[in-house]
Amino acid sequence: MAFIRYERLLTREVRIGALRVGAGNPIRIQTMTTTDTMDTEATVAQTIRCIEAGAELVRITAPSKKEAENLRAIRDAVRAAGYDTPLVADIHFTPNAAEIAAGIVEKVRINPGNYVDKKKFDQIDYTDEEYQGEIERIRDRFTPLLRICKEHGTAMRIGTNHGSLSDRIMSRYGDTPRGMVESAMEFLRIARDENYHQIVLSMKSSNPQVMVQAYRLLVRQMQEEFGECYPLHLGVTEAGDGEDGRIKSGIGIGTLLEEGIGDTIRVSLTEDPECELPVCKDIVDRYVAQAGNGSPLSIPVLPYDPLSYRRRETEEILRIGGHQPPVVIVDLMHEAAITPQTLKSIGYDYDPQTDKWFIGDAAADWLFTGKRRIDFALPGTLSVICDAETWKQDPLQERHYPFYTASQFLAENPKTARGLRFVALDASAENAEQTALAISEYAEAALCLYAEKAPVLPALRGVFVALMNAGKKIPVIIGIQSYSNTIDKQLIDFSIEAGALLLDGMGDGVWLMNEPDNLRNEATIGRRYLSVDNNLQFLNNTSFSILQATRTRISKTEYISCPSCGRTLFDLQETTTRIRNATSHLKGVKIAIMGCIVNGPGEMADADFGYVGSGPGKITLYQGKDVVKRNVPSEIAVDELINLLKEAGVWTEPRAVLQEL
Ligand code: SF4
């Protein structure tokens, strides 16, 4: 049962040059260049930087025949520099370029959404016969590539993207994980008919929930149809940059790796490609000790459907559980003193001049104070959890609630006591599931579930499964501890362990715990984007970002920005920062920033607004899938985007983000 204990999915072994992927080989890490493929020198230099940063595969875009031809010069220069890392040609729309590249590099990636089909957002009604005719058209166009790959020993990735499903697939299966799986399976069946098996598959989306469901469904489909699985390459597309990009990728990729699914990964960030490799390593390192036990994955009978989202049903107690969005609990254990100023880091700004509080959109709901109480008036509905013994000194103090260990709680047997009680339970302890069921007998208790021993996620999931099987509706707070020694690693631990449960509808709150001294002592502090001078802010922001990435609680603007590649028409990193600075207060608005008009509009999936490079120095602005302003000069394009947001009625002035209480 891969969902409640770790087992790696056994896949076929694929050779990519000298590299072996799948079948229990280590999980491989990769990235993609962002240089112009016709600029041989720049592409070679960037490829080598990526290899030195740890890339085991490097992908290079080949939008047309001339770039495909130039892969030869790039390959020769990389080999001449002493690197034998396999190169991958990235193909969209151009079978001719794929057929050239397949004779030059070790692997070709095709996108089944646009290899033969086109996307114009048309709804097309096919009879079964017409649909089969389309499959035969794909077979005719795809078979020559398969034969070239066989002849040269070239591997292939059939890489489906949620955002670029063809009109044909969308018309029949909709914009769904099922459509993504079928899109790849149509090509895979043709490849198997040709007896070609050097195939890796991917199911990427910018929404981790869609991505996770698509991979799970693909595994099930391959097992049912072929009785075997091909290796899987994991990634979240257009994840963005900084913490958000890392969190989204950690949740999507990590959820699947925890289940044993995944043979290679890429973390797509709107940053230099070398920056992606340390994040890949942080993720993959979690599984090194567990790699390759070779047990085939079986999706077990679970009390929930891993292929569709449904929140676990719970009783609401004091705004926790039921239909309330998951709450955020911030741990103040490491704070020397707790004053109104302490709360500034977690969304509450106190103005002593006017004696007023202002609250941000990402303001914590609860504080954990251990043996201390709060001796000033708390803002809004912010409430305090303190140790039961501390609470008992004044049980009537406003908005203070007790925190028990499981054994203390059950020993006191407070069956008749009224009022919310928080009960901590170590999911990795012996008999944790029975203890959880015993605690759930009490009204007005909320379980704070954590795991002292690794593996954390299977232990937590096991308790959730036990509660669901017994029909227990006690709210559960997910408690995640990370004592990793860098902020990057802590971010990954939190994202994977909390995010994987939230994606499956489990959890009525998150409570992240760490050791801030681990961060302060670590040399990587100050790495771009990820410096921590305020641990409370780190914990609070990470909690809200995990909830946002799992779409369980929206508290800020969402950015869908492509990682850029050789097609990119403007400085994506700089533009993303400018757009973020101007719009980061627009809670719930999804803005896509895409480097090119060829793939951008399709890939931005469910964004509300799009900023897309349409020519050198030219930007086209979208509202949903509709072009609103075409070929705007890039110098004024961010201002024009703001005008568009105003016209659409979603703009607010930045100051309005702090609401007076
Ligand atoms: S959307 Fe971005 S990453 Fe994708 S092809 Fe265009 S420029 Fe490259």
PDB file of C-alpha atoms in Angstrom, residues 152-378:
ATOM      1  CA  HIS A 152      19.924   5.792 -33.470  1.00  0.00           C
ATOM      2  CA  GLY A 153      19.135   4.402 -30.012  1.00  0.00           C
ATOM      3  CA  THR A 154      17.548   7.724 -29.091  1.00  0.00           C
ATOM      4  CA  ALA A 155      15.173   7.917 -26.142  1.00  0.00           C
ATOM      5  CA  MET A 156      11.948   9.916 -26.119  1.00  0.00           C
ATOM      6  CA  ARG A 157       9.750  11.720 -23.638  1.00  0.00           C
ATOM      7  CA  ILE A 158       6.074  11.954 -24.397  1.00  0.00           C
ATOM      8  CA  GLY A 159       5.490  15.090 -22.355  1.00  0.00           C
ATOM      9  CA  THR A 160       1.874  16.111 -21.859  1.00  0.00           C
ATOM     10  CA  ASN A 161       1.145  19.591 -20.544  1.00  0.00           C
ATOM     11  CA  HIS A 162      -2.221  20.395 -18.999  1.00  0.00           C
ATOM     12  CA  GLY A 163      -2.189  23.803 -20.690  1.00  0.00           C
ATOM     13  CA  SER A 164      -1.515  22.548 -24.197  1.00  0.00           C
ATOM     14  CA  LEU A 165      -3.991  19.727 -24.670  1.00  0.00           C
ATOM     15  CA  SER A 166      -5.193  19.681 -28.261  1.00  0.00           C
ATOM     16  CA  ASP A 167      -8.693  20.767 -29.276  1.00  0.00           C
ATOM     17  CA  ARG A 168      -9.336  17.143 -30.221  1.00  0.00           C
ATOM     18  CA  ILE A 169      -8.503  15.840 -26.714  1.00  0.00           C
ATOM     19  CA  MET A 170     -10.281  18.746 -25.014  1.00  0.00           C
ATOM     20  CA  SER A 171     -13.410  18.128 -27.094  1.00  0.00           C
ATOM     21  CA  ARG A 172     -13.577  14.464 -26.110  1.00  0.00           C
ATOM     22  CA  TYR A 173     -12.171  14.372 -22.545  1.00  0.00           C
ATOM     23  CA  GLY A 174     -12.289  17.984 -21.387  1.00  0.00           C
ATOM     24  CA  ASP A 175      -9.610  19.891 -19.567  1.00  0.00           C
ATOM     25  CA  THR A 176      -9.031  16.967 -17.183  1.00  0.00           C
ATOM     26  CA  PRO A 177      -6.406  14.535 -15.874  1.00  0.00           C
ATOM     27  CA  ARG A 178      -8.183  11.892 -17.996  1.00  0.00           C
ATOM     28  CA  GLY A 179      -7.581  14.061 -21.098  1.00  0.00           C
ATOM     29  CA  MET A 180      -3.901  14.446 -20.173  1.00  0.00           C
ATOM     30  CA  VAL A 181      -3.481  10.689 -19.754  1.00  0.00           C
ATOM     31  CA  GLU A 182      -5.239   9.846 -23.023  1.00  0.00           C
ATOM     32  CA  SER A 183      -3.169  12.441 -24.866  1.00  0.00           C
ATOM     33  CA  ALA A 184       0.001  10.542 -23.924  1.00  0.00           C
ATOM     34  CA  MET A 185      -1.490   7.055 -24.195  1.00  0.00           C
ATOM     35  CA  GLU A 186      -2.454   7.601 -27.847  1.00  0.00           C
ATOM     36  CA  PHE A 187       1.223   8.170 -28.672  1.00  0.00           C
ATOM     37  CA  LEU A 188       2.437   5.437 -26.349  1.00  0.00           C
ATOM     38  CA  ARG A 189       0.202   2.825 -27.976  1.00  0.00           C
ATOM     39  CA  ILE A 190       1.597   3.721 -31.396  1.00  0.00           C
ATOM     40  CA  ALA A 191       5.154   3.469 -30.040  1.00  0.00           C
ATOM     41  CA  ARG A 192       4.454   0.027 -28.574  1.00  0.00           C
ATOM     42  CA  ASP A 193       2.973  -1.085 -31.909  1.00  0.00           C
ATOM     43  CA  GLU A 194       6.366  -0.181 -33.396  1.00  0.00           C
ATOM     44  CA  ASN A 195       8.090  -2.172 -30.627  1.00  0.00           C
ATOM     45  CA  TYR A 196       9.801   1.010 -29.413  1.00  0.00           C
ATOM     46  CA  HIS A 197      10.091   1.219 -25.614  1.00  0.00           C
ATOM     47  CA  GLN A 198      12.776   3.810 -24.821  1.00  0.00           C
ATOM     48  CA  ILE A 199      10.069   6.097 -23.502  1.00  0.00           C
ATOM     49  CA  VAL A 200       9.635   8.353 -20.500  1.00  0.00           C
ATOM     50  CA  LEU A 201       6.312  10.094 -19.848  1.00  0.00           C
ATOM     51  CA  SER A 202       5.258  13.260 -18.057  1.00  0.00           C
ATOM     52  CA  MET A 203       1.943  14.886 -17.070  1.00  0.00           C
ATOM     53  CA  LYS A 204       2.788  18.444 -16.093  1.00  0.00           C
ATOM     54  CA  SER A 205       0.431  21.188 -14.929  1.00  0.00           C
ATOM     55  CA  SER A 206       0.857  24.468 -13.075  1.00  0.00           C
ATOM     56  CA  ASN A 207      -1.780  23.213 -10.628  1.00  0.00           C
ATOM     57  CA  PRO A 208      -0.182  20.561  -8.353  1.00  0.00           C
ATOM     58  CA  GLN A 209      -3.549  18.928  -7.725  1.00  0.00           C
ATOM     59  CA  VAL A 210      -4.226  18.319 -11.438  1.00  0.00           C
ATOM     60  CA  MET A 211      -0.646  17.172 -11.947  1.00  0.00           C
ATOM     61  CA  VAL A 212      -0.730  14.655  -9.079  1.00  0.00           C
ATOM     62  CA  GLN A 213      -4.068  13.196 -10.167  1.00  0.00           C
ATOM     63  CA  ALA A 214      -2.880  12.888 -13.782  1.00  0.00           C
ATOM     64  CA  TYR A 215       0.256  10.917 -12.833  1.00  0.00           C
ATOM     65  CA  ARG A 216      -1.701   8.626 -10.535  1.00  0.00           C
ATOM     66  CA  LEU A 217      -4.233   7.990 -13.271  1.00  0.00           C
ATOM     67  CA  LEU A 218      -1.488   7.375 -15.840  1.00  0.00           C
ATOM     68  CA  VAL A 219       0.110   4.753 -13.580  1.00  0.00           C
ATOM     69  CA  ARG A 220      -3.230   3.022 -13.162  1.00  0.00           C
ATOM     70  CA  GLN A 221      -3.926   3.183 -16.904  1.00  0.00           C
ATOM     71  CA  MET A 222      -0.516   1.748 -17.877  1.00  0.00           C
ATOM     72  CA  GLN A 223      -0.818  -1.031 -15.323  1.00  0.00           C
ATOM     73  CA  GLU A 224      -4.309  -1.969 -16.484  1.00  0.00           C
ATOM     74  CA  GLU A 225      -3.554  -1.746 -20.198  1.00  0.00           C
ATOM     75  CA  PHE A 226       0.034  -3.016 -20.450  1.00  0.00           C
ATOM     76  CA  GLY A 227       0.724  -4.649 -17.081  1.00  0.00           C
ATOM     77  CA  GLU A 228       3.840  -2.491 -16.790  1.00  0.00           C
ATOM     78  CA  CYS A 229       4.838   1.154 -16.422  1.00  0.00           C
ATOM     79  CA  TYR A 230       7.287   3.359 -18.295  1.00  0.00           C
ATOM     80  CA  PRO A 231       9.516   5.724 -16.301  1.00  0.00           C
ATOM     81  CA  LEU A 232       7.939   8.993 -15.246  1.00  0.00           C
ATOM     82  CA  HIS A 233       9.457  12.460 -15.357  1.00  0.00           C
ATOM     83  CA  LEU A 234       7.860  14.761 -12.772  1.00  0.00           C
ATOM     84  CA  GLY A 235       7.425  18.518 -12.818  1.00  0.00           C
ATOM     85  CA  VAL A 236       5.056  21.373 -12.045  1.00  0.00           C
ATOM     86  CA  THR A 237       4.993  23.772 -15.014  1.00  0.00           C
ATOM     87  CA  GLU A 238       5.109  27.543 -14.719  1.00  0.00           C
ATOM     88  CA  ALA A 239       5.656  27.219 -10.961  1.00  0.00           C
ATOM     89  CA  GLY A 240       7.109  30.741 -10.757  1.00  0.00           C
ATOM     90  CA  ASP A 241      10.082  31.887  -8.700  1.00  0.00           C
ATOM     91  CA  GLY A 242      11.302  32.237  -5.114  1.00  0.00           C
ATOM     92  CA  GLU A 243       9.495  30.500  -2.292  1.00  0.00           C
ATOM     93  CA  ASP A 244       6.257  30.048  -4.231  1.00  0.00           C
ATOM     94  CA  GLY A 245       7.980  28.248  -7.103  1.00  0.00           C
ATOM     95  CA  ARG A 246       9.786  25.942  -4.695  1.00  0.00           C
ATOM     96  CA  ILE A 247       6.663  25.266  -2.639  1.00  0.00           C
ATOM     97  CA  LYS A 248       4.474  24.460  -5.650  1.00  0.00           C
ATOM     98  CA  SER A 249       7.131  22.166  -7.087  1.00  0.00           C
ATOM     99  CA  GLY A 250       7.811  20.551  -3.713  1.00  0.00           C
ATOM    100  CA  ILE A 251       4.127  19.763  -3.249  1.00  0.00           C
ATOM    101  CA  GLY A 252       3.530  18.363  -6.748  1.00  0.00           C
ATOM    102  CA  ILE A 253       6.765  16.435  -7.164  1.00  0.00           C
ATOM    103  CA  GLY A 254       7.112  15.419  -3.505  1.00  0.00           C
ATOM    104  CA  THR A 255       3.567  14.095  -3.178  1.00  0.00           C
ATOM    105  CA  LEU A 256       4.253  11.646  -5.992  1.00  0.00           C
ATOM    106  CA  LEU A 257       7.773  10.689  -4.886  1.00  0.00           C
ATOM    107  CA  GLU A 258       6.347   9.916  -1.437  1.00  0.00           C
ATOM    108  CA  GLU A 259       4.076   7.413  -3.180  1.00  0.00           C
ATOM    109  CA  GLY A 260       7.009   5.879  -5.051  1.00  0.00           C
ATOM    110  CA  ILE A 261       6.045   7.503  -8.366  1.00  0.00           C
ATOM    111  CA  GLY A 262       8.766   9.299 -10.331  1.00  0.00           C
ATOM    112  CA  ASP A 263      12.094   8.424 -11.951  1.00  0.00           C
ATOM    113  CA  THR A 264      13.349  11.872 -12.964  1.00  0.00           C
ATOM    114  CA  ILE A 265      12.375  15.378 -11.885  1.00  0.00           C
ATOM    115  CA  ARG A 266      12.704  18.989 -12.961  1.00  0.00           C
ATOM    116  CA  VAL A 267      11.861  21.957 -10.750  1.00  0.00           C
ATOM    117  CA  SER A 268      10.801  24.676 -13.239  1.00  0.00           C
ATOM    118  CA  LEU A 269      11.655  28.067 -11.794  1.00  0.00           C
ATOM    119  CA  THR A 270      11.603  31.509 -13.359  1.00  0.00           C
ATOM    120  CA  GLU A 271      15.256  31.814 -12.379  1.00  0.00           C
ATOM    121  CA  ASP A 272      18.553  30.818 -13.989  1.00  0.00           C
ATOM    122  CA  PRO A 273      18.420  27.068 -14.732  1.00  0.00           C
ATOM    123  CA  GLU A 274      21.403  26.388 -12.442  1.00  0.00           C
ATOM    124  CA  CYS A 275      19.200  27.518  -9.519  1.00  0.00           C
ATOM    125  CA  GLU A 276      16.841  24.614 -10.173  1.00  0.00           C
ATOM    126  CA  LEU A 277      19.386  21.895  -9.424  1.00  0.00           C
ATOM    127  CA  PRO A 278      19.919  22.497  -5.681  1.00  0.00           C
ATOM    128  CA  VAL A 279      16.139  22.388  -5.215  1.00  0.00           C
ATOM    129  CA  CYS A 280      15.970  19.121  -7.177  1.00  0.00           C
ATOM    130  CA  LYS A 281      18.714  17.714  -4.946  1.00  0.00           C
ATOM    131  CA  ASP A 282      16.937  18.768  -1.765  1.00  0.00           C
ATOM    132  CA  ILE A 283      13.831  16.941  -2.948  1.00  0.00           C
ATOM    133  CA  VAL A 284      15.549  13.791  -4.234  1.00  0.00           C
ATOM    134  CA  ASP A 285      17.848  13.470  -1.199  1.00  0.00           C
ATOM    135  CA  ARG A 286      14.789  12.677   0.903  1.00  0.00           C
ATOM    136  CA  TYR A 287      14.425   9.388  -1.023  1.00  0.00           C
ATOM    137  CA  VAL A 288      18.017   8.254  -1.486  1.00  0.00           C
ATOM    138  CA  ALA A 289      17.921   5.871   1.456  1.00  0.00           C
ATOM    139  CA  GLN A 290      14.643   4.442   0.233  1.00  0.00           C
ATOM    140  CA  ALA A 291      15.420   4.192  -3.489  1.00  0.00           C
ATOM    141  CA  GLY A 292      14.621   1.179  -5.588  1.00  0.00           C
ATOM    142  CA  ASN A 293      13.121  -1.581  -3.504  1.00  0.00           C
ATOM    143  CA  GLY A 294      11.403  -2.625  -6.694  1.00  0.00           C
ATOM    144  CA  SER A 295       7.922  -3.368  -5.327  1.00  0.00           C
ATOM    145  CA  PRO A 296       5.242  -2.652  -7.865  1.00  0.00           C
ATOM    146  CA  LEU A 297       2.887   0.088  -6.765  1.00  0.00           C
ATOM    147  CA  SER A 298      -0.699  -0.793  -6.116  1.00  0.00           C
ATOM    148  CA  ILE A 299      -3.229   1.893  -5.458  1.00  0.00           C
ATOM    149  CA  PRO A 300      -4.997   0.379  -2.468  1.00  0.00           C
ATOM    150  CA  VAL A 301      -8.606   0.545  -1.427  1.00  0.00           C
ATOM    151  CA  LEU A 302      -8.726   3.823   0.428  1.00  0.00           C
ATOM    152  CA  PRO A 303     -11.564   5.649   2.153  1.00  0.00           C
ATOM    153  CA  TYR A 304     -10.997   8.510  -0.309  1.00  0.00           C
ATOM    154  CA  ASP A 305     -10.429   8.782  -4.033  1.00  0.00           C
ATOM    155  CA  PRO A 306      -6.806   9.669  -4.877  1.00  0.00           C
ATOM    156  CA  LEU A 307      -7.943  10.588  -8.374  1.00  0.00           C
ATOM    157  CA  SER A 308     -10.323  13.398  -7.391  1.00  0.00           C
ATOM    158  CA  TYR A 309     -10.358  16.016  -4.652  1.00  0.00           C
ATOM    159  CA  ARG A 310     -12.854  15.878  -1.809  1.00  0.00           C
ATOM    160  CA  ARG A 311     -12.198  17.442   1.553  1.00  0.00           C
ATOM    161  CA  ARG A 312     -12.437  15.077   4.506  1.00  0.00           C
ATOM    162  CA  GLU A 313     -15.684  15.719   6.363  1.00  0.00           C
ATOM    163  CA  THR A 314     -15.184  17.183   9.849  1.00  0.00           C
ATOM    164  CA  GLU A 315     -17.277  18.890  12.527  1.00  0.00           C
ATOM    165  CA  GLU A 316     -16.613  22.596  12.858  1.00  0.00           C
ATOM    166  CA  ILE A 317     -15.378  23.744  16.258  1.00  0.00           C
ATOM    167  CA  LEU A 318     -14.615  27.412  16.745  1.00  0.00           C
ATOM    168  CA  ARG A 319     -13.834  28.140  13.085  1.00  0.00           C
ATOM    169  CA  ILE A 320     -11.726  24.969  12.748  1.00  0.00           C
ATOM    170  CA  GLY A 321     -12.950  22.227  10.405  1.00  0.00           C
ATOM    171  CA  GLY A 322     -16.295  21.885   8.630  1.00  0.00           C
ATOM    172  CA  HIS A 323     -16.423  24.296   5.692  1.00  0.00           C
ATOM    173  CA  GLN A 324     -13.878  26.697   7.187  1.00  0.00           C
ATOM    174  CA  PRO A 325     -10.630  27.059   5.231  1.00  0.00           C
ATOM    175  CA  PRO A 326      -7.673  25.401   6.970  1.00  0.00           C
ATOM    176  CA  VAL A 327      -6.333  27.555   9.820  1.00  0.00           C
ATOM    177  CA  VAL A 328      -2.738  28.640  10.344  1.00  0.00           C
ATOM    178  CA  ILE A 329      -1.165  28.130  13.762  1.00  0.00           C
ATOM    179  CA  VAL A 330       2.121  29.934  14.381  1.00  0.00           C
ATOM    180  CA  ASP A 331       4.496  28.561  16.947  1.00  0.00           C
ATOM    181  CA  LEU A 332       5.947  31.267  19.255  1.00  0.00           C
ATOM    182  CA  MET A 333       8.045  28.851  21.321  1.00  0.00           C
ATOM    183  CA  HIS A 334      11.308  30.397  20.127  1.00  0.00           C
ATOM    184  CA  GLU A 335      10.332  34.018  20.778  1.00  0.00           C
ATOM    185  CA  ALA A 336      12.068  35.522  23.812  1.00  0.00           C
ATOM    186  CA  ALA A 337       9.215  37.958  24.440  1.00  0.00           C
ATOM    187  CA  ILE A 338       5.744  38.262  22.962  1.00  0.00           C
ATOM    188  CA  THR A 339       4.586  41.842  22.399  1.00  0.00           C
ATOM    189  CA  PRO A 340       2.182  43.482  19.934  1.00  0.00           C
ATOM    190  CA  GLN A 341       5.222  44.075  17.677  1.00  0.00           C
ATOM    191  CA  THR A 342       5.873  40.311  17.540  1.00  0.00           C
ATOM    192  CA  LEU A 343       2.644  39.918  15.618  1.00  0.00           C
ATOM    193  CA  LYS A 344       3.775  42.183  12.791  1.00  0.00           C
ATOM    194  CA  SER A 345       5.615  39.237  11.208  1.00  0.00           C
ATOM    195  CA  ILE A 346       2.436  37.195  11.048  1.00  0.00           C
ATOM    196  CA  GLY A 347       0.055  39.726   9.526  1.00  0.00           C
ATOM    197  CA  TYR A 348      -1.029  42.025  12.397  1.00  0.00           C
ATOM    198  CA  ASP A 349       0.314  45.570  12.437  1.00  0.00           C
ATOM    199  CA  TYR A 350      -0.198  47.591  15.625  1.00  0.00           C
ATOM    200  CA  ASP A 351      -0.105  51.375  15.516  1.00  0.00           C
ATOM    201  CA  PRO A 352       0.570  52.640  19.085  1.00  0.00           C
ATOM    202  CA  GLN A 353      -0.261  56.244  18.047  1.00  0.00           C
ATOM    203  CA  THR A 354      -3.851  55.393  17.286  1.00  0.00           C
ATOM    204  CA  ASP A 355      -4.003  52.196  19.342  1.00  0.00           C
ATOM    205  CA  LYS A 356      -5.335  50.375  16.278  1.00  0.00           C
ATOM    206  CA  TRP A 357      -4.533  47.064  14.634  1.00  0.00           C
ATOM    207  CA  PHE A 358      -4.373  46.466  10.889  1.00  0.00           C
ATOM    208  CA  ILE A 359      -4.670  42.971   9.454  1.00  0.00           C
ATOM    209  CA  GLY A 360      -3.172  41.549   6.245  1.00  0.00           C
ATOM    210  CA  ASP A 361      -4.640  38.817   4.041  1.00  0.00           C
ATOM    211  CA  ALA A 362      -2.097  36.296   5.282  1.00  0.00           C
ATOM    212  CA  ALA A 363      -2.629  36.779   9.020  1.00  0.00           C
ATOM    213  CA  ALA A 364      -2.255  33.744  11.313  1.00  0.00           C
ATOM    214  CA  ASP A 365      -5.381  32.474  13.087  1.00  0.00           C
ATOM    215  CA  TRP A 366      -3.835  30.942  16.205  1.00  0.00           C
ATOM    216  CA  LEU A 367      -0.692  31.325  18.302  1.00  0.00           C
ATOM    217  CA  PHE A 368       0.978  28.565  20.261  1.00  0.00           C
ATOM    218  CA  THR A 369       2.650  30.025  23.342  1.00  0.00           C
ATOM    219  CA  GLY A 370       3.552  26.949  25.443  1.00  0.00           C
ATOM    220  CA  LYS A 371       3.878  27.951  29.101  1.00  0.00           C
ATOM    221  CA  ARG A 372       3.079  31.622  28.485  1.00  0.00           C
ATOM    222  CA  ARG A 373      -0.141  33.588  28.140  1.00  0.00           C
ATOM    223  CA  ILE A 374      -0.732  36.759  26.158  1.00  0.00           C
ATOM    224  CA  ASP A 375      -1.117  39.803  28.392  1.00  0.00           C
ATOM    225  CA  PHE A 376      -2.332  42.325  25.828  1.00  0.00           C
ATOM    226  CA  ALA A 377      -5.646  42.607  23.957  1.00  0.00           C
ATOM    227  CA  LEU A 378      -5.512  40.307  20.935  1.00  0.00           C
TER     228      LEU A 378
END
